[in-house]
Each structure stands twice: as structure tokens, then as C-alpha cells.
């Protein structure tokens, strides 16, 4: 046991008390519920989330600048958007297992979108980007103090969009548009079809499709978020939640008092923190090894190490 | 006050945007000047303009080598300062002045602009076009802690400034291409989007999660690369973001 879970003030297993959110959410609906509550309370004016391309096509004014052909239907491709209503937050709920560059909107959210208090959800690396941006705001004038709530989601790895097509259409033999949900859990990549079919792929199939940049990543549970959450450690339909910063503690406390969440002590649930710790350690150990291998990659030539 | 640090500001071929960014700290700037910084010389914001011996000098703008006075001032700045900070894209990387072909009034023969690191040794970079008020503030507070702080504060300031010192050692060119050659080609990009957010001219979009640059728009400021968490990232510093932010804000109260 060491620093693999980051600093946190409290950790619980939780799920939203809003049935509608649970119907759309990936796990316990922590992200969507917390943003919805923060919006109601005026803690944030809006949030940067990963919407579907279809949503971005319908609402280009809410989306990141993107030059791709929006007429071309690409199910499960996320596009970062700034949303200011609970309905739009709900529309963006659920995990898309491919890259959504949410931080790309962090400045624009405070400019043309006019938000003074920005919420953002992202993977651990995106939380690192947010915090680097607050301490070293090289091109992010006035952005740092506008970040009112940064919610991190656990992440073992991410995929390019084309990898997901490959996994779903080639390996799982399903059409992208017929997929209801994708999930990584219990050592498998799960694809749930809209008509009830379920396909599971062993992770040894998915590994080669991972985004290479993930192989130097040293954070599993979004150590730098205000609140971070993921499914691992908690029972199905529940989420493991780390409350980390002062901001996170304050927002979480208010949301709890308002009855947003049902919780169970993390010590009481199975598999609990033991599994989270194990997976975090596995990820960090594996990727540290990759960094070491990069140092002696060529003949007298190293690949670059970003960490100083 | 005796334990202030002495600071100077040399203005070469820059648009005064860096000066404005410094001034845009408003009350924070007044606190800095009140408690921590003795501003010895600076065009625009101080009475004295002539270069003097100081602890830290900020240099705005690149240096036109056809302009004798600019070259002299830059060299004098180096000789008289313990620490030289290149402030802004032009001083660090040439930025928009890289595109000069001369011919402008009233000095049409001035056409060869170099980032200051091509003329003198530079210790710290603050990239960005314009650099942000908060970045200037953070570096100023850290420079103070480095020179006047307790042992602990010195260590923090050293760790904070280290990547900006490494940037100064790394080189004097910047471009969108840095993301291709140093991040994507090196297998390090993870698609966070910071680069696109940082770009002052919106030269960067993301296609399938990876940055795509309109290189004709790029002004070579270096913001994208330096903002990218996969260019440089210090866990020691960034993991303590909360305490460091609080310390900086408290210092400016
Ligand atoms: C690539 C990836 C890998 C993950 N790996 C793990 C893991 O190994 N273990 C684990 O426990 N959890 C993992 N998660 C997190 C998990 O899948 C859920 O996202 C998390 O539990 C939140 O669920 P929720 O019900 O609270 O959120 P919801 O209410 O469903 O909201 C999810 C939020 O995440 C946003 N989002 C969706 N996709 C992305 C994306 N690609 N990038 C950024 N934001 C996005 C949505 O816009 C939405 O706002 C991963 C998530 C991603 C995106
Ligand atoms: S594994 Fe790391 S780098 Fe890859 S998406 Fe997840 S947090 Fe980002
Ligand atoms: S900031 Fe760096 S890691 Fe993030 S998308 Fe841009 S190039 Fe990739
Ligand atoms: S792409 Fe933008 S941020 Fe990057 S160097 Fe060019 S102008 Fe600067």
C-alpha cells in the first residue's frame, strides 16, 4: 500500500437516488447526479462532458470545434460539449470507451460559453491536465479559478475510436449502432446489444487496441480530481467514490445532505478497496516498467519521458 | 523593504501584450510591488528605464540583431541580472516576430529577430502569447520564495521553476509541430485536449481525440507544447496543486 489511491478525505460506495439518472448512467450515476446538483445549487454554471457525435451534430453551438463530417453517423464517438441543463447532462451520461478531449473546451467554456464556474469530467490524465493548467496556466488565462468542480473517472486505458469499431464489429460481431452499453469489468470487455445480446471479450484481445499514450500513465483513480469515481470496488450498479479536495469535500457534503446519494461504507462492500488498490498497483507497476523500457528503447537512444 | 527582491523589465521587440498581462494582475500586482518586489526599472510601469543590477529581470520581446541598441540592452540585462526570465512567446521562441521580412516603417532594415536565448543565456521561460497574468504571478511569487524563502519554500520554488528552466535549456523554436514530433511521434499523446485549449489562435482542433493543427495559422508561440501534460509534468509539484494554489493566493492577500 502506498500512494496508488492518491490523497482522499473519504471513500464510500454510492449511487444516485434519482432513478432516471441510474437508467442512463454507466454505474452509480455519480457524475451526472453531482453535476446536476452543483448546477441547481449554483456551484457550477455548466459542465464539460462527453456527448455523442449525434448530440454534437444536433447542437453544434455546444460542441468542441471539430472538422469531421458531422453528417457521417458514428455511434459511440464522443465529442466534448459544454452543457448547462440537467437534460443535456443526462444525454451525455454513460461511458464512451474512446478519446474525448474534454480539456479542449476548458478555456472556451469561460469565453464564448460565458461560464464563470465550470464543471469538468475526465479521465485521470485529463485531471492532471486540469491541475497543470491551474499551476502553470501557459495558455489558459483566467481559467484556473473558474474551475469549480473537476470530477475524475477511474481509468485503466482508453482506445482510439477505430479500435472500438474493431472490437465491437470484428471481435464481438455486433453493429456499433446496435450497442446499448460497453463496459470493462471483471477482467472482460463487455458489449451489450439493444436487443439483449451480450458479448464478452477477454482483455488479452483488447490490449493491442489500446491508445499507446496510456502505457505511460501512472494514475488509475484520478488522484487529482475533486471527487473521483469508478465502478471498481463496488457492487454492480454502485460506484466507488473518493472525495479528495476541499472543493470536493464541500460539494459532496452538500449533495449528501440534499439526499442525492445512497451510500454504503466502502469497508462493508465487496470487493471493496482491496481490488481498487490491486488494480491501481498493477497499472502503475506495468506502466513504470514501460517507462523504464523506453529509457533503453534504441541503441543509445531513449524515448522521451514526460515526467520530471 | 530590505527583503524584497529587485526586479527589472527589459522591453525589446514585443507588442506590450506581456506588459499588459503583468498589469492585469491588478490588485495582485500592487501586493507584489508592495511586499515582494522592488521594481528597479521598466518602460511603461516604472519611472526608471535604464538597466540596473537586479536579482531577476524579465525580458519581453525578441531581439532584432539589426538593432544595435536592442542587442546592447539585452547583453547588459544579462550582465546585470542574476536570473533572466524570457517573458512571452517572442522572447522565448520568436513567436510572431519569426515571420518578419523587414520593410516596416520607420526601420525598414530591421528584419532579423531572434528569441533572446539565441543571443544570451536565459534561465527561465514563461511561454504564451500573451503569457497569462496568473503564470507571471506564480513565477514572481516563486522567484521571491527561491531568493528569500525558508528552506522548505526554496525547495518548493526550485521544483516549481525546474520545468521552466528546462524549457529555457531545451531551445528557442516552437511550433504546432512539437506536438507531432515530441508527443504523438513519441507515443505519448493521450488526447486530453489541453493543447487546443491553450492555442491563442485556435490553430488546433481534435480529430478522433488527437490534435490536428492548421500550421498556416500557427504563430510559433509554444503554448500548446508547454501546456501539454505529456511535454513535461512534475508529480511533486502538480500533486500538491491545492496547497501551492492556496500558498500563492495567501501570499497575495
Ligand atoms: C476510457 C475509460 C476507461 C475507464 N476505465 C475504468 C476502470 O478501469 N475502472 C473503473 O472503475 N471505471 C472506469 N471508467 C469509469 C466508468 O466507466 C464510469 O465512467 C464511471 O464509473 C462513472 O460512472 P457514473 O455512472 O458515475 O457516471 P455517469 O453519470 O454515467 O457519467 C459519466 C460521465 O463521463 C463522461 N464520459 C463518458 N465517456 C468519457 C470519455 N471517454 N472521456 C471523458 N469523459 C467521458 C460522460 O460525458 C458523463 O458525464 C472508465 C471510463 C472511461 C471513459
Ligand atoms: S489510461 Fe491514463 S492516459 Fe490513458 S486515458 Fe486513462 S487516464 Fe488517460
Ligand atoms: S495536450 Fe498533449 S497529450 Fe493532450 S491532446 Fe494535446 S498533444 Fe495530446
Ligand atoms: S499551434 Fe497554437 S499554441 Fe501551438 S505554437 Fe502554434 S500558435 Fe502557439
Coordinates of C-alpha atoms in Angstrom, one line a residue, chain B residues 42-230:
Chain B
X42 CA 10.7 49.1 -16.6
X43 CA 9.4 51.1 -19.5
X44 CA 5.7 51.9 -19.1
X45 CA 5.2 50.9 -15.4
X46 CA 8.2 52.4 -13.7
X47 CA 10.0 55.8 -13.8
X48 CA 13.5 54.4 -14.3
X49 CA 14.1 52.8 -17.7
X50 CA 17.8 52.2 -17.7
X51 CA 19.0 48.7 -16.9
X52 CA 20.4 48.2 -13.4
X53 CA 21.8 45.5 -11.3
X54 CA 18.9 43.3 -10.2
X55 CA 18.1 39.8 -8.9
X56 CA 15.6 39.0 -11.6
X57 CA 14.9 40.6 -15.0
X58 CA 12.0 39.9 -17.3
X59 CA 12.6 40.4 -21.0
X60 CA 9.7 41.0 -23.2
X61 CA 10.1 40.6 -27.0
X62 CA 12.6 39.1 -29.3
X63 CA 15.9 40.8 -30.2
X64 CA 16.4 42.4 -33.6
X65 CA 20.0 41.8 -34.5
X66 CA 19.9 44.7 -36.9
X67 CA 19.1 47.0 -34.0
X68 CA 22.3 47.7 -32.1
X69 CA 20.6 49.3 -29.1
X70 CA 18.4 46.2 -28.6
X71 CA 21.4 43.9 -28.7
X72 CA 23.3 46.1 -26.2
X73 CA 20.4 46.3 -23.9
X74 CA 19.9 42.6 -23.9
X75 CA 23.5 41.9 -23.2
X76 CA 23.5 44.5 -20.5
X77 CA 20.4 42.9 -19.0
X78 CA 22.2 39.5 -18.9
X79 CA 25.3 41.0 -17.3
X80 CA 23.4 42.8 -14.6
X81 CA 20.8 40.2 -13.6
X82 CA 21.3 37.1 -11.5
X83 CA 18.3 35.5 -13.2
X84 CA 16.9 36.2 -16.7
X85 CA 13.3 35.3 -17.5
X86 CA 12.2 35.2 -21.1
X87 CA 8.6 36.5 -20.8
X88 CA 6.2 35.6 -23.6
X89 CA 6.4 33.7 -26.9
X90 CA 8.5 36.3 -28.7
X91 CA 11.3 36.3 -26.0
X92 CA 11.2 32.5 -25.7
X93 CA 10.6 31.3 -29.3
X94 CA 10.5 34.3 -31.6
X95 CA 6.7 33.8 -32.0
X96 CA 5.1 36.2 -34.4
X97 CA 8.4 38.1 -35.0
X98 CA 9.7 35.0 -36.7
X99 CA 7.5 36.0 -39.6
X100 CA 9.2 39.4 -40.1
X101 CA 10.6 40.1 -43.5
X102 CA 11.6 43.7 -42.7
X103 CA 10.3 46.7 -44.7
X104 CA 8.3 48.3 -42.0
X105 CA 8.4 52.0 -41.1
X106 CA 10.3 53.6 -39.6
X107 CA 13.1 51.0 -39.6
X108 CA 12.7 49.0 -42.8
X109 CA 16.1 47.4 -42.4
X110 CA 15.1 45.7 -39.2
X111 CA 14.2 42.2 -40.2
X112 CA 16.2 39.6 -38.3
X113 CA 14.5 38.9 -35.0
X114 CA 16.0 36.3 -32.6
X115 CA 14.5 34.8 -29.5
X116 CA 16.6 36.2 -26.7
X117 CA 18.0 32.7 -26.0
X118 CA 19.9 32.9 -29.3
X119 CA 21.8 35.9 -28.0
X120 CA 22.2 35.4 -24.3
X121 CA 21.8 32.6 -21.8
X122 CA 18.3 32.5 -20.4
X123 CA 17.4 30.9 -17.1
X124 CA 13.6 30.6 -17.1
X125 CA 10.9 30.6 -19.8
X126 CA 7.3 31.9 -19.4
X127 CA 5.9 31.0 -22.8
X128 CA 2.5 32.1 -24.2
X129 CA 1.1 34.8 -26.4
X130 CA 0.3 36.6 -24.4
X131 CA 1.7 35.0 -21.3
X132 CA -1.1 34.8 -18.7
X133 CA -1.3 37.1 -15.7
X134 CA -1.6 34.1 -13.4
X135 CA 1.6 32.5 -14.9
X136 CA 3.6 35.7 -14.4
X137 CA 2.2 36.0 -10.9
X138 CA 3.1 32.4 -10.0
X139 CA 6.6 32.8 -11.3
X140 CA 7.1 36.1 -9.5
X141 CA 6.0 34.6 -6.2
X142 CA 8.2 31.5 -6.7
X143 CA 11.2 33.7 -7.6
X144 CA 10.7 35.5 -4.4
X145 CA 10.4 32.3 -2.4
X146 CA 13.6 31.0 -4.1
X147 CA 15.6 34.0 -3.1
X148 CA 14.1 35.0 0.2
X149 CA 12.1 32.0 1.5
X150 CA 12.7 29.4 4.1
X151 CA 14.5 26.1 3.2
X152 CA 11.1 24.5 2.5
X153 CA 9.9 27.4 0.4
X154 CA 13.2 27.3 -1.6
X155 CA 12.7 23.6 -2.3
X156 CA 9.1 24.2 -3.5
X157 CA 10.2 27.1 -5.7
X158 CA 13.0 25.1 -7.1
X159 CA 10.7 22.3 -8.0
X160 CA 8.1 24.7 -9.4
X161 CA 10.6 26.6 -11.6
X162 CA 12.5 23.5 -12.7
X163 CA 10.4 22.7 -15.8
X164 CA 10.5 26.4 -16.9
X165 CA 14.3 26.3 -16.5
X166 CA 14.4 23.1 -18.6
X167 CA 12.3 24.7 -21.2
X168 CA 14.9 27.5 -21.4
X169 CA 17.6 24.9 -21.9
X170 CA 15.6 23.0 -24.5
X171 CA 15.7 25.5 -27.2
X172 CA 14.4 28.6 -29.0
X173 CA 12.0 27.2 -31.5
X174 CA 8.4 26.3 -31.1
X175 CA 5.6 25.2 -33.4
X176 CA 2.4 23.1 -33.5
X177 CA 4.8 20.5 -34.9
X178 CA 6.3 20.0 -31.5
X179 CA 3.1 18.1 -30.6
X180 CA 3.7 15.8 -33.6
X181 CA 7.4 15.3 -33.1
X182 CA 7.7 15.3 -29.3
X183 CA 4.4 14.0 -28.1
X184 CA 2.5 12.0 -30.8
X185 CA 5.5 10.5 -32.6
X186 CA 6.9 9.6 -29.2
X187 CA 3.8 7.6 -28.4
X188 CA 2.8 10.0 -25.5
X189 CA -0.4 11.8 -26.6
X190 CA -3.5 10.6 -24.7
X191 CA -5.9 13.1 -26.1
X192 CA -6.7 15.4 -23.2
X193 CA -7.2 18.5 -25.3
X194 CA -5.0 20.9 -23.4
X195 CA -3.1 21.9 -26.5
X196 CA -6.2 23.1 -28.3
X197 CA -7.4 25.0 -25.2
X198 CA -4.0 26.7 -24.9
X199 CA -3.6 27.8 -28.5
X200 CA -4.2 31.6 -28.8
X201 CA -5.0 31.5 -32.5
X202 CA -7.3 28.4 -32.5
X203 CA -4.9 26.6 -34.8
X204 CA -5.6 23.3 -33.1
X205 CA -8.7 21.1 -33.3
X206 CA -9.0 17.4 -32.3
X207 CA -9.8 14.7 -34.7
X208 CA -10.7 11.4 -33.1
X209 CA -9.1 12.6 -29.9
X210 CA -5.7 13.7 -31.4
X211 CA -4.6 17.2 -32.1
X212 CA -4.8 18.4 -35.7
X213 CA -3.1 21.7 -36.5
X214 CA -3.6 24.3 -39.2
X215 CA 0.0 25.1 -39.5
X216 CA -0.5 28.2 -41.5
X217 CA -2.3 29.7 -38.5
X218 CA 0.4 28.7 -36.0
X219 CA 2.3 31.7 -34.8
X220 CA 5.0 29.6 -33.1
X221 CA 4.3 30.7 -29.5
X222 CA 5.0 27.4 -27.7
X223 CA 1.8 27.5 -25.6
X224 CA 0.4 24.1 -26.9
X225 CA 3.6 22.1 -26.2
X226 CA 4.3 23.6 -22.8
X227 CA 0.6 23.3 -21.7
X228 CA 0.6 19.6 -22.7
X229 CA 0.8 17.3 -19.7
X230 CA 2.9 15.0 -21.8

